[in-house]
Short mmCIF file of C-alpha atoms and ligand atoms in Angstrom, two decimals:
data_model
loop_
_atom_site.label_atom_id
_atom_site.label_comp_id
_atom_site.label_asym_id
_atom_site.label_seq_id
_atom_site.Cartn_x
_atom_site.Cartn_y
_atom_site.Cartn_z
CA MET A 908 -4.88 112.91 83.49
CA THR A 909 -5.99 110.03 81.26
CA ASN A 910 -9.59 109.48 80.52
CA ILE A 911 -10.22 106.07 81.81
CA GLN A 912 -13.54 103.83 80.59
CA ARG A 913 -14.01 101.08 82.49
CA ILE A 914 -15.46 98.03 81.00
CA ASP A 915 -16.16 94.91 83.59
CA SER A 916 -16.36 91.70 82.71
CA GLN A 917 -20.18 90.52 82.43
CA ILE A 918 -19.18 86.52 82.60
CA GLU A 919 -19.04 83.90 85.73
CA PRO A 920 -16.42 81.63 84.62
CA SER A 921 -18.10 78.75 86.77
CA GLN A 922 -20.85 78.86 84.40
CA HIS A 923 -18.90 77.98 81.22
CA ASP A 924 -16.90 74.89 80.33
CA VAL A 925 -13.83 75.16 78.37
CA GLY A 926 -14.08 74.71 74.39
CA ILE A 927 -10.92 76.22 73.08
CA VAL A 928 -7.47 75.39 73.92
CA HIS A 929 -4.85 78.16 73.03
CA ILE A 930 -1.16 77.56 72.42
CA GLY A 931 1.14 80.76 72.80
CA LEU A 932 -0.05 82.65 75.97
CA GLY A 933 1.51 86.03 74.84
CA ALA A 934 0.34 89.69 74.61
CA PHE A 935 -1.67 89.31 71.63
CA HIS A 936 -3.59 86.32 72.57
CA ARG A 937 -4.83 88.09 75.76
CA ALA A 938 -5.40 91.51 74.02
CA HIS A 939 -7.19 89.85 70.78
CA GLN A 940 -8.75 86.47 70.83
CA ALA A 941 -9.64 86.47 74.67
CA VAL A 942 -11.15 89.41 74.20
CA TYR A 943 -13.45 88.44 71.36
CA VAL A 944 -14.16 85.22 73.12
CA GLU A 945 -15.30 87.53 76.18
CA GLN A 946 -17.38 89.38 74.70
CA THR A 947 -19.04 86.39 72.75
CA LEU A 948 -19.50 84.59 76.25
CA ALA A 949 -21.10 87.95 77.59
CA LEU A 950 -23.67 88.00 74.94
CA HIS A 951 -24.39 84.14 74.32
CA GLY A 952 -23.05 81.96 77.03
CA GLY A 953 -21.71 78.87 76.29
CA ASP A 954 -18.90 76.70 76.67
CA TRP A 955 -16.34 78.41 75.03
CA MET A 956 -13.66 79.38 77.81
CA ILE A 957 -10.04 79.00 77.00
CA VAL A 958 -7.47 76.82 78.44
CA SER A 959 -3.97 78.86 77.06
CA ALA A 960 -0.72 77.21 77.11
CA ASN A 961 2.97 78.42 76.71
CA ILE A 962 5.06 75.54 75.51
CA ARG A 963 8.44 77.24 75.14
CA SER A 964 9.02 80.30 77.59
CA ASN A 965 7.33 82.58 79.54
CA HIS A 966 6.21 80.03 82.52
CA LYS A 967 6.57 83.13 84.68
CA LEU A 968 3.61 84.79 82.80
CA VAL A 969 1.79 81.33 83.54
CA GLU A 970 2.21 81.53 87.05
CA GLN A 971 1.30 85.55 87.21
CA MET A 972 -1.71 84.12 85.53
CA GLN A 973 -2.44 81.08 88.04
CA ALA A 974 -1.64 83.48 91.05
CA ALA A 975 -4.66 85.87 89.79
CA GLY A 976 -6.98 82.99 89.12
CA HIS A 977 -6.55 83.97 85.41
CA GLY A 978 -8.41 87.09 85.38
CA TYR A 979 -6.71 90.18 83.80
CA HIS A 980 -7.07 93.54 82.08
CA VAL A 981 -6.31 94.83 78.99
CA VAL A 982 -5.79 98.67 78.49
CA GLU A 983 -6.88 99.73 75.08
CA TYR A 984 -5.34 103.36 74.52
CA ALA A 985 -6.88 105.29 71.80
CA ASP A 986 -4.07 108.30 72.53
CA MET A 987 -1.98 109.59 75.37
CA ASN A 988 -5.37 111.02 77.04
CA ASN A 989 -8.10 108.06 76.45
CA ALA A 990 -8.31 104.48 77.22
CA ASN A 991 -10.62 101.55 77.92
CA LEU A 992 -9.61 99.43 80.98
CA ARG A 993 -11.37 95.98 80.02
CA GLU A 994 -11.92 93.22 82.55
CA ILE A 995 -11.03 89.56 80.98
CA LYS A 996 -12.37 86.23 82.66
CA ALA A 997 -12.68 83.92 79.48
CA ILE A 998 -9.21 82.27 80.24
CA LYS A 999 -10.05 79.35 82.58
CA ASN A 1000 -6.90 77.79 83.21
CA THR A 1001 -3.11 78.27 81.82
CA LEU A 1002 -0.53 75.81 81.49
CA PHE A 1003 3.25 75.55 81.08
CA SER A 1004 3.89 72.28 79.22
CA GLY A 1005 7.86 72.28 79.57
CA SER A 1006 7.53 69.63 82.25
CA ASP A 1007 6.24 66.15 82.02
CA GLU A 1008 3.10 67.05 84.11
CA GLY A 1009 2.31 70.17 82.17
CA ARG A 1010 2.50 68.51 78.83
CA GLU A 1011 0.14 65.67 79.74
CA ALA A 1012 -2.30 68.00 81.12
CA LEU A 1013 -2.32 70.13 77.78
CA LEU A 1014 -2.23 66.96 76.10
CA SER A 1015 -5.63 65.74 78.29
CA GLN A 1016 -7.63 69.07 77.81
CA MET A 1017 -6.48 69.17 73.73
CA THR A 1018 -7.98 65.48 73.81
CA SER A 1019 -11.04 66.16 76.02
CA PRO A 1020 -14.51 65.92 73.91
CA ALA A 1021 -15.32 69.50 75.30
CA THR A 1022 -12.40 70.95 73.37
CA LYS A 1023 -13.66 72.11 69.83
CA ILE A 1024 -11.15 74.67 68.56
CA VAL A 1025 -6.83 74.83 69.09
CA THR A 1026 -5.84 78.60 68.58
CA LEU A 1027 -2.58 79.38 67.80
CA THR A 1028 0.08 82.45 68.50
CA ILE A 1029 3.14 80.95 68.37
CA THR A 1030 5.19 83.34 66.16
CA GLU A 1031 6.02 82.74 62.49
CA LYS A 1032 9.06 80.54 63.59
CA GLY A 1033 6.55 78.39 65.55
CA TYR A 1034 5.62 76.43 62.74
CA TYR A 1035 9.14 75.27 61.66
CA LEU A 1036 8.58 76.20 58.03
CA ALA A 1037 10.88 77.74 55.65
CA PRO A 1038 9.57 81.28 55.29
CA SER A 1039 9.54 81.38 51.27
CA THR A 1040 8.71 78.02 50.44
CA GLY A 1041 6.51 76.82 53.40
CA GLU A 1042 8.19 73.55 53.61
CA LEU A 1043 8.28 72.05 57.35
CA LEU A 1044 12.40 72.08 58.28
CA LEU A 1045 12.52 68.39 59.28
CA ASP A 1046 16.11 68.99 60.30
CA THR A 1047 15.58 71.34 63.33
CA PRO A 1048 16.13 69.63 66.66
CA ASP A 1049 12.42 70.44 67.99
CA ILE A 1050 11.12 68.63 64.95
CA GLN A 1051 13.52 65.86 65.25
CA HIS A 1052 12.87 65.58 68.79
CA ASP A 1053 8.91 65.13 67.91
CA MET A 1054 9.74 62.63 65.47
CA ALA A 1055 11.85 60.46 67.63
CA PHE A 1056 9.41 60.87 70.68
CA PRO A 1057 5.79 61.81 69.13
CA SER A 1058 3.72 61.08 72.38
CA GLN A 1059 6.30 63.22 74.30
CA PRO A 1060 5.76 66.51 72.03
CA LYS A 1061 7.96 69.75 72.50
CA THR A 1062 6.14 71.66 69.51
CA ALA A 1063 2.84 72.69 68.98
CA LEU A 1064 2.85 70.69 65.61
CA GLY A 1065 3.73 67.73 67.50
CA LEU A 1066 1.15 68.60 70.52
CA ILE A 1067 -1.68 69.00 67.66
CA LEU A 1068 -0.59 65.62 65.90
CA GLU A 1069 -0.63 63.72 69.37
CA SER A 1070 -3.54 65.08 70.62
CA LEU A 1071 -5.59 64.35 67.12
CA LYS A 1072 -4.00 60.54 67.34
CA GLN A 1073 -5.49 60.22 70.58
CA ARG A 1074 -8.75 61.45 69.75
CA ARG A 1075 -9.00 59.57 66.31
CA ALA A 1076 -7.99 56.20 68.84
CA LEU A 1077 -10.83 57.26 71.01
CA GLY A 1078 -13.66 58.12 68.53
CA LEU A 1079 -13.83 61.58 68.88
CA ALA A 1080 -14.14 64.05 66.36
CA ALA A 1081 -11.11 66.32 65.58
CA PHE A 1082 -11.05 69.83 66.62
CA THR A 1083 -10.30 72.75 64.40
CA VAL A 1084 -6.97 74.32 64.16
CA LEU A 1085 -6.93 78.16 64.10
CA SER A 1086 -3.82 79.81 63.40
CA CYS A 1087 -4.02 83.58 64.58
CA ASP A 1088 -0.29 84.24 63.42
CA ASN A 1089 0.95 86.95 60.84
CA MET A 1090 1.36 84.29 57.95
CA PRO A 1091 -0.10 84.53 54.77
CA HIS A 1092 -2.83 81.46 54.17
CA ASN A 1093 -1.89 80.82 58.10
CA GLY A 1094 -4.62 77.80 58.20
CA VAL A 1095 -3.26 76.38 55.14
CA ARG A 1096 0.59 76.73 56.28
CA ALA A 1097 -0.42 75.21 59.86
CA LYS A 1098 -2.23 72.33 57.75
CA GLY A 1099 0.87 71.91 55.96
CA ALA A 1100 3.25 71.74 58.88
CA VAL A 1101 1.16 69.37 60.79
CA VAL A 1102 0.67 67.15 57.80
CA ALA A 1103 4.08 66.84 56.84
CA LEU A 1104 4.97 66.09 60.31
CA ALA A 1105 2.62 63.43 60.10
CA LYS A 1106 3.69 61.59 56.99
CA ALA A 1107 7.06 61.83 58.32
CA GLN A 1108 5.75 59.21 60.39
CA ASP A 1109 2.46 57.53 59.26
CA ASP A 1110 1.44 58.12 55.88
CA GLU A 1111 -1.97 56.89 56.58
CA PHE A 1112 -2.47 59.26 59.45
CA ALA A 1113 -1.18 62.20 57.66
CA GLN A 1114 -4.14 61.32 55.13
CA TRP A 1115 -6.93 61.02 57.84
CA ILE A 1116 -5.71 64.61 58.95
CA GLU A 1117 -6.06 65.95 55.46
CA GLN A 1118 -9.46 64.67 55.20
CA ASN A 1119 -10.71 65.12 58.76
CA VAL A 1120 -9.28 68.25 60.14
CA ALA A 1121 -10.33 71.74 59.52
CA PHE A 1122 -7.58 74.44 59.44
CA PRO A 1123 -9.21 78.12 58.35
CA ASN A 1124 -6.98 80.64 57.80
CA SER A 1125 -7.78 83.97 59.54
CA MET A 1126 -6.44 87.60 59.29
CA VAL A 1127 -5.49 89.11 62.51
CA ASP A 1128 -4.92 92.67 63.45
CA ARG A 1129 -4.34 94.70 66.75
CA ILE A 1130 -1.25 96.24 67.62
CA VAL A 1131 -0.19 95.11 70.85
CA PRO A 1132 3.15 95.72 72.32
CA ALA A 1133 4.99 93.71 74.50
CA VAL A 1134 4.45 94.94 78.25
CA SER A 1135 7.66 96.85 79.38
CA GLU A 1136 8.38 98.07 82.69
CA GLN A 1137 7.86 101.71 81.26
CA ALA A 1138 4.37 100.45 79.91
CA LEU A 1139 3.56 98.80 83.40
CA ALA A 1140 4.20 102.11 85.20
CA MET A 1141 2.20 104.05 82.76
CA ILE A 1142 -0.87 101.48 83.15
CA LYS A 1143 -0.63 101.89 86.70
CA ALA A 1144 -0.31 105.89 86.82
CA ASP A 1145 -3.61 106.07 84.32
CA THR A 1146 -5.47 103.00 85.89
CA GLY A 1147 -4.45 102.06 89.15
CA ILE A 1148 -4.02 98.64 87.94
CA ASN A 1149 -0.70 97.05 89.46
CA GLU A 1150 -0.99 93.63 87.88
CA PRO A 1151 1.99 91.80 86.05
CA THR A 1152 -0.61 90.25 83.65
CA VAL A 1153 -2.14 93.61 82.15
CA VAL A 1154 -1.64 93.95 78.33
CA LYS A 1155 -1.46 97.37 76.55
CA CYS A 1156 -2.62 97.95 73.24
CA GLU A 1157 -4.58 100.19 70.60
CA GLN A 1158 -8.42 100.17 70.52
CA PHE A 1159 -8.48 99.31 66.85
CA SER A 1160 -9.18 95.36 66.80
CA GLN A 1161 -9.80 93.19 63.45
CA TRP A 1162 -10.32 89.54 63.07
CA VAL A 1163 -11.50 87.87 59.58
CA ILE A 1164 -12.04 84.23 59.71
CA GLU A 1165 -12.78 81.65 57.21
CA ASP A 1166 -15.99 80.12 58.65
CA HIS A 1167 -15.18 76.35 58.47
CA PHE A 1168 -15.52 75.20 62.09
CA PRO A 1169 -17.12 71.39 61.80
CA SER A 1170 -17.20 70.81 65.72
CA GLY A 1171 -18.73 74.17 65.97
CA ARG A 1172 -17.68 77.95 67.18
CA PRO A 1173 -18.59 80.77 69.11
CA GLN A 1174 -20.98 83.40 67.84
CA TRP A 1175 -17.97 85.62 67.18
CA GLU A 1176 -20.07 87.94 64.65
CA SER A 1177 -21.52 89.21 67.59
CA ALA A 1178 -18.44 90.79 68.72
CA GLY A 1179 -17.53 91.97 65.55
CA VAL A 1180 -15.72 89.19 64.05
CA GLN A 1181 -15.94 88.81 60.06
CA MET A 1182 -16.65 85.53 59.12
CA VAL A 1183 -15.96 85.00 55.69
CA GLU A 1184 -15.54 82.50 52.96
CA ASP A 1185 -11.92 83.53 52.00
CA VAL A 1186 -9.70 85.98 53.90
CA SER A 1187 -6.74 85.88 51.02
CA SER A 1188 -7.27 89.73 50.21
CA TYR A 1189 -8.11 90.66 53.45
CA GLU A 1190 -4.70 89.05 54.84
CA MET A 1191 -2.60 90.18 51.94
CA MET A 1192 -3.61 93.91 52.25
CA LYS A 1193 -2.87 93.86 56.22
CA LEU A 1194 0.32 91.93 55.71
CA ARG A 1195 1.84 94.18 52.87
CA MET A 1196 0.36 97.59 54.07
CA LEU A 1197 0.50 97.21 57.69
CA ASN A 1198 3.44 94.58 58.38
CA GLY A 1199 5.44 95.75 55.80
CA SER A 1200 5.39 99.28 57.20
CA HIS A 1201 6.08 98.11 60.40
CA SER A 1202 9.35 96.32 58.95
CA LEU A 1203 10.29 99.33 56.81
CA LEU A 1204 10.14 101.26 60.26
CA ALA A 1205 11.85 98.78 62.17
CA TYR A 1206 15.21 98.59 60.34
CA LEU A 1207 15.12 102.11 58.57
CA GLY A 1208 13.78 103.75 61.68
CA SER A 1209 16.33 102.22 63.86
CA ILE A 1210 19.19 103.21 61.33
CA ALA A 1211 17.82 106.83 61.71
CA GLY A 1212 17.98 106.69 65.32
CA PHE A 1213 14.24 106.42 66.43
CA LYS A 1214 13.44 104.11 69.16
CA THR A 1215 9.65 103.52 68.42
CA VAL A 1216 6.93 103.43 65.75
CA ALA A 1217 5.16 106.77 66.93
CA ASP A 1218 8.47 108.62 67.31
CA ALA A 1219 9.64 107.56 63.77
CA MET A 1220 6.38 108.59 62.29
CA GLN A 1221 7.14 112.31 63.55
CA ASP A 1222 9.73 112.49 60.51
CA LYS A 1223 8.01 114.07 57.40
CA ASP A 1224 10.55 111.96 55.47
CA ILE A 1225 9.54 108.90 56.86
CA ARG A 1226 5.79 109.22 56.94
CA ALA A 1227 5.78 110.24 53.25
CA PHE A 1228 8.33 107.53 52.31
CA LEU A 1229 5.56 105.11 54.03
CA GLU A 1230 3.02 106.91 52.25
CA ARG A 1231 4.60 106.01 48.90
CA TYR A 1232 5.80 102.45 49.82
CA MET A 1233 1.93 101.64 50.45
CA MET A 1234 0.21 103.66 47.57
CA GLN A 1235 2.79 102.91 44.99
CA GLU A 1236 4.52 99.74 45.68
CA VAL A 1237 1.83 97.66 47.62
CA ALA A 1238 -1.61 99.17 46.14
CA PRO A 1239 -0.46 97.37 42.61
CA THR A 1240 -0.17 94.03 44.21
CA LEU A 1241 -3.98 94.31 45.46
CA PRO A 1242 -6.27 94.22 42.69
CA SER A 1243 -9.26 93.31 45.18
CA PHE A 1244 -9.34 96.91 46.63
CA SER A 1245 -9.89 100.28 44.81
CA GLN A 1246 -7.46 102.91 45.25
CA ALA A 1247 -9.94 105.08 46.95
CA GLU A 1248 -10.26 101.98 49.67
CA LEU A 1249 -6.48 101.74 49.65
CA ALA A 1250 -5.50 105.08 50.32
CA THR A 1251 -8.28 105.26 53.40
CA TYR A 1252 -6.69 102.14 54.70
CA CYS A 1253 -3.10 103.60 54.24
CA GLN A 1254 -4.01 106.83 56.16
CA GLN A 1255 -5.88 104.68 58.65
CA LEU A 1256 -2.52 102.69 59.29
CA LEU A 1257 -0.44 105.96 59.58
CA ALA A 1258 -2.83 107.29 62.25
CA ARG A 1259 -2.41 104.04 63.89
CA PHE A 1260 1.33 104.34 63.56
CA GLU A 1261 1.25 107.55 65.45
CA ASN A 1262 -0.43 106.57 68.51
CA ASP A 1263 2.22 107.61 70.68
CA SER A 1264 0.70 105.82 73.97
CA LEU A 1265 1.72 102.42 72.64
CA GLN A 1266 5.58 103.08 72.92
CA HIS A 1267 5.93 100.25 70.30
CA GLN A 1268 9.36 99.48 70.14
CA LEU A 1269 11.26 99.03 66.68
CA LYS A 1270 13.40 96.60 68.01
CA GLN A 1271 10.58 94.26 69.02
CA ILE A 1272 9.31 94.31 65.33
CA ALA A 1273 12.59 93.88 64.10
CA MET A 1274 12.87 90.38 65.50
CA ASP A 1275 12.28 87.30 63.62
CA GLY A 1276 13.10 89.23 60.30
CA SER A 1277 13.97 86.11 58.22
CA GLN A 1278 10.72 84.94 59.21
CA LYS A 1279 8.63 87.99 58.39
CA LEU A 1280 10.24 89.61 55.23
CA PRO A 1281 9.08 86.91 52.74
CA GLN A 1282 5.24 87.82 53.08
CA ARG A 1283 5.87 91.45 54.06
CA TRP A 1284 8.12 92.38 51.10
CA LEU A 1285 9.33 89.81 49.07
CA SER A 1286 6.25 88.49 47.59
CA SER A 1287 5.23 91.88 46.65
CA LEU A 1288 8.88 92.54 45.09
CA VAL A 1289 8.42 89.21 43.03
CA GLU A 1290 5.03 90.58 41.58
CA LEU A 1291 6.34 94.03 40.83
CA GLN A 1292 9.17 92.63 39.36
CA GLU A 1293 6.81 90.71 36.94
CA LYS A 1294 5.03 93.91 36.28
CA SER A 1295 8.35 95.73 35.62
CA LEU A 1296 7.12 98.16 38.44
CA ALA A 1297 9.90 99.75 40.24
CA ALA A 1298 10.24 98.99 44.06
CA PRO A 1299 12.83 101.36 45.44
CA ALA A 1300 10.85 101.31 48.86
CA ILE A 1301 11.15 97.61 49.52
CA GLU A 1302 14.68 97.43 48.18
CA LEU A 1303 15.80 100.48 50.65
CA GLY A 1304 14.12 98.26 53.23
CA MET A 1305 16.09 95.35 52.02
CA ALA A 1306 19.08 97.28 52.42
CA GLY A 1307 18.36 98.34 55.93
CA TRP A 1308 17.58 95.03 56.71
CA MET A 1309 20.95 93.86 55.57
CA VAL A 1310 22.94 96.64 57.27
CA SER A 1311 21.10 95.96 60.58
CA LEU A 1312 22.63 92.22 60.35
CA CYS A 1313 26.27 93.58 59.70
CA GLU A 1314 25.72 96.26 62.79
CA ALA A 1315 24.43 93.41 65.01
CA GLU A 1316 27.01 91.00 63.98
CA GLN A 1317 29.55 93.61 64.42
CA ASN A 1318 28.33 94.79 68.11
CA GLN A 1319 27.74 91.33 69.00
CA GLN A 1320 24.15 92.10 69.53
CA SER A 1321 21.56 89.36 68.85
CA ILE A 1322 18.97 89.70 66.12
CA ASN A 1323 16.66 87.58 68.10
CA ASP A 1324 15.75 85.65 64.39
CA PRO A 1325 15.79 81.71 64.36
CA LEU A 1326 18.54 81.87 61.38
CA GLU A 1327 20.79 84.33 63.33
CA ALA A 1328 23.75 82.06 63.43
CA VAL A 1329 23.39 81.51 59.61
CA LEU A 1330 22.94 84.96 58.95
CA PHE A 1331 26.01 86.30 61.25
CA GLU A 1332 28.41 83.63 59.59
CA PHE A 1333 27.38 85.06 56.05
CA VAL A 1334 28.50 88.77 57.53
CA ARG A 1335 31.71 87.46 59.08
CA ARG A 1336 32.43 85.50 55.72
CA HIS A 1337 31.79 88.20 53.54
CA ARG A 1338 32.76 91.15 55.71
CA ASP A 1339 33.65 94.72 53.71
CA ASP A 1340 32.67 93.10 50.83
CA SER A 1341 28.76 94.01 50.16
CA MET A 1342 28.51 92.79 46.71
CA SER A 1343 29.42 88.93 47.70
CA LEU A 1344 27.31 89.39 50.97
CA ILE A 1345 24.07 90.25 49.47
CA SER A 1346 24.73 87.79 46.43
CA ALA A 1347 25.09 85.07 49.25
CA LEU A 1348 21.94 86.36 51.03
CA LEU A 1349 19.90 86.43 47.83
CA GLN A 1350 20.87 82.92 47.21
CA ARG A 1351 19.18 81.84 50.55
CA ASN A 1352 16.08 80.53 49.26
CA ASP A 1353 14.42 79.72 52.15
CA ILE A 1354 13.99 83.12 52.75
CA PHE A 1355 14.65 84.97 49.23
CA PRO A 1356 12.29 83.49 46.05
CA THR A 1357 14.73 82.60 43.27
CA ALA A 1358 13.12 85.38 41.13
CA LEU A 1359 15.04 87.69 43.04
CA ALA A 1360 18.45 85.67 43.66
CA ASN A 1361 18.68 85.65 39.69
CA ASN A 1362 18.09 89.45 39.47
CA LYS A 1363 21.71 91.04 38.93
CA ALA A 1364 20.25 94.45 38.60
CA LEU A 1365 18.52 94.21 41.97
CA LEU A 1366 21.88 92.79 43.29
CA VAL A 1367 23.79 96.05 41.92
CA ARG A 1368 20.90 98.79 43.31
CA LEU A 1369 21.10 96.83 47.06
CA VAL A 1370 25.10 96.98 46.90
CA SER A 1371 24.97 100.62 46.18
CA LEU A 1372 21.96 101.25 48.88
CA VAL A 1373 23.96 99.31 51.47
CA ASP A 1374 27.20 100.96 50.69
CA GLY A 1375 25.38 104.29 51.15
CA LEU A 1376 24.14 103.27 54.42
CA LEU A 1377 27.30 101.85 55.76
CA ALA A 1378 28.84 104.94 54.66
CA GLY A 1379 26.69 107.09 56.98
CA GLU A 1380 24.26 108.49 54.19
CA LYS A 1381 21.34 109.85 55.94
CA VAL A 1382 18.21 107.61 55.56
CA GLN A 1383 15.78 110.40 55.26
CA SER A 1384 17.61 111.47 51.68
CA LEU A 1385 17.67 107.83 50.46
CA MET A 1386 14.13 107.80 51.15
CA ARG A 1387 13.74 111.08 49.37
CA SER A 1388 15.29 109.79 46.41
CA THR A 1389 12.75 106.70 46.11
CA SER A 1390 10.19 109.31 45.32
CA GLN A 1391 12.30 110.13 42.13
CA SER A 1392 12.54 106.54 41.39
CA ASN A 1393 8.87 105.91 41.90
CA ASP A 1394 7.76 108.73 39.91
CA LYS A 1395 10.06 107.53 36.79
P1 LIG B 432 4.73 87.35 72.84
O1 LIG B 432 6.27 87.37 72.77
O2 LIG B 432 3.84 87.77 73.99
O3 LIG B 432 4.14 85.65 72.58
C1 LIG B 432 4.80 84.87 71.90
C2 LIG B 432 4.21 83.29 72.00
O4 LIG B 432 4.78 82.44 71.12
C3 LIG B 432 4.83 82.99 73.72
O5 LIG B 432 3.85 82.43 74.05
C4 LIG B 432 5.75 82.25 73.04
O6 LIG B 432 5.93 81.13 74.33
C5 LIG B 432 5.38 81.58 71.77
N1 LIG B 432 6.24 80.73 70.96
C6 LIG B 432 7.26 81.65 70.53
N2 LIG B 432 8.41 80.75 69.71
C7 LIG B 432 7.37 79.63 69.89
C8 LIG B 432 7.62 78.14 69.34
N3 LIG B 432 8.70 77.88 68.54
N4 LIG B 432 6.63 77.34 69.60
C9 LIG B 432 5.44 77.34 70.28
N5 LIG B 432 5.42 78.90 70.72
C10 LIG B 432 6.25 79.83 70.58
O7 LIG B 432 4.18 87.84 71.31
P2 LIG B 432 3.00 88.43 70.96
O8 LIG B 432 2.78 89.91 70.89
O9 LIG B 432 1.47 87.48 71.45
O10 LIG B 432 2.80 87.95 69.41
C11 LIG B 432 2.47 86.50 69.15
C12 LIG B 432 1.87 86.58 67.45
O11 LIG B 432 1.15 86.66 67.50
C13 LIG B 432 3.23 87.18 66.59
O12 LIG B 432 4.24 86.49 66.47
C14 LIG B 432 2.36 87.10 65.63
O13 LIG B 432 2.37 86.32 64.59
C15 LIG B 432 0.89 87.32 65.87
N6 LIG B 432 0.42 88.53 66.13
C16 LIG B 432 0.89 89.83 67.09
C17 LIG B 432 0.31 90.88 67.18
C18 LIG B 432 0.95 91.83 68.27
O14 LIG B 432 0.78 92.98 67.76
N7 LIG B 432 1.73 91.42 69.12
C19 LIG B 432 -0.64 91.29 66.20
C20 LIG B 432 -1.11 90.33 65.13
C21 LIG B 432 -0.43 89.10 65.23
C1 LIG B 433 4.42 93.82 64.43
C2 LIG B 433 3.21 93.08 64.34
O1 LIG B 433 5.92 92.72 65.76
C3 LIG B 433 5.50 92.87 64.65
O2 LIG B 433 5.98 92.06 63.51
O3 LIG B 433 4.38 94.16 62.45
O4 LIG B 433 2.98 92.31 65.83
C4 LIG B 433 1.85 94.02 64.31
O5 LIG B 433 2.13 94.74 65.63
C5 LIG B 433 0.66 93.22 64.07
O6 LIG B 433 0.35 92.35 63.07
C6 LIG B 433 -0.75 94.35 63.80
O7 LIG B 433 -1.80 93.69 63.60
#
């Protein structure tokens, strides 16, 4: 029997106006930002309710939230036997902007003088940036649409641009744009994307944005798996909650934000948010230690036959491999933290990964690999290469990702990646020739830094690893051999 701690909402939505618009009404937003806003409203009141929108997909969730009056529950599992059942009322309205009416309603809310902050969880691909360089991909159809029809935007970038344009015309101050996505310098990248889209249409307006709109960086952390039918059944059995809007997550939560909000913000500190000058070291540590480990599990754990993070963590070779990855391949790239701090963080992460109540699917983490791997593995690999330090775990992860591409293409399974078509074409063109396939992949400079593309020794090692995996060599055996490489 699971011990459930109920935490009922302490706010009355009718007493608070909207102050925040969120784009990307997904699981993470509901289990992370909205929880912090709920707690801050309960402590300090204020007009910081959220209007949350989906602009791409999942209008079903919008309908479900509307049917529920926008209240929902977050079930925070410490483990299989202990969880908090948290009631959230901080979302005042939900919108789907896939229709003209929905888009106009969203633009109207973003242009409202009441709106002081626009937050984003639109996934790494929602910024339309080349993963390795951060350059705006102007030739993508959605960006092309927003350039041709700027007043009827489809992308988050276009919506931000159009609402800022309308606010400027009305003499209203700009809102602050706060990205809550897993990207390095996510605020800088969001700003770069918006300014690049503006520049493509109106240089003077682009300069105005540069000078008048704040895009603080933030580091976000809470493991929030997609809610499956199995998760809904588990939640119903544990809590009696039978709602499609419920979200399941771990109890750990962290939010580190650069404190740059010219139009004001909620007193998030009182809910435990860390308001800082510079998040760089926090985000680098989290993206490389946590997310880098997650992606190693996603590809290598799947090849080893595991389905969830917790299942893979039961394998002692895999657990030891992750520990080595974090302490021998990531730690040297994080000079802001002591070895002792990183060792503590590493053990905390391994414990979080072992939380078997989350049922966190490896295939979910494997999604959008082309958008994730540059900041999770490749930037570390370049730094280690510059220090002449070996990175056998990262290289094995890269080989695992490449083998996953080959197997998905062979089995005609989607990899749920914006570059799927391009990557599958490479696999088809270089089938059965791993040297030419890997060489072609490494030349993709929108994914791989040039420092890696020109490294012939790396190419040879990757060919050997890919051929070994394709020949059926056990992942755990290759993992064990990385320990010898690390110890050299
Ligand atoms: P989700 O699948 O529940 O929601 C994804 C959201 O992104 C949806 O609202 C979808 O409409 C939107 N979206 C997808 N492609 C888009 C595009 N091209 N333009 C605009 N919106 C787009 O996923 P979840 O769990 O909410 O995660 C979303 C993001 O939050 C992640 O990609 C990551 O950056 C961040 N995050 C997630 C964590 C987690 O454990 N789930 C933890 C830390 C950060
Ligand atoms: C995961 C992240 O799906 C993924 O890529 O690595 O969503 C991870 O759960 C979060 O970053 C944890 O904070």
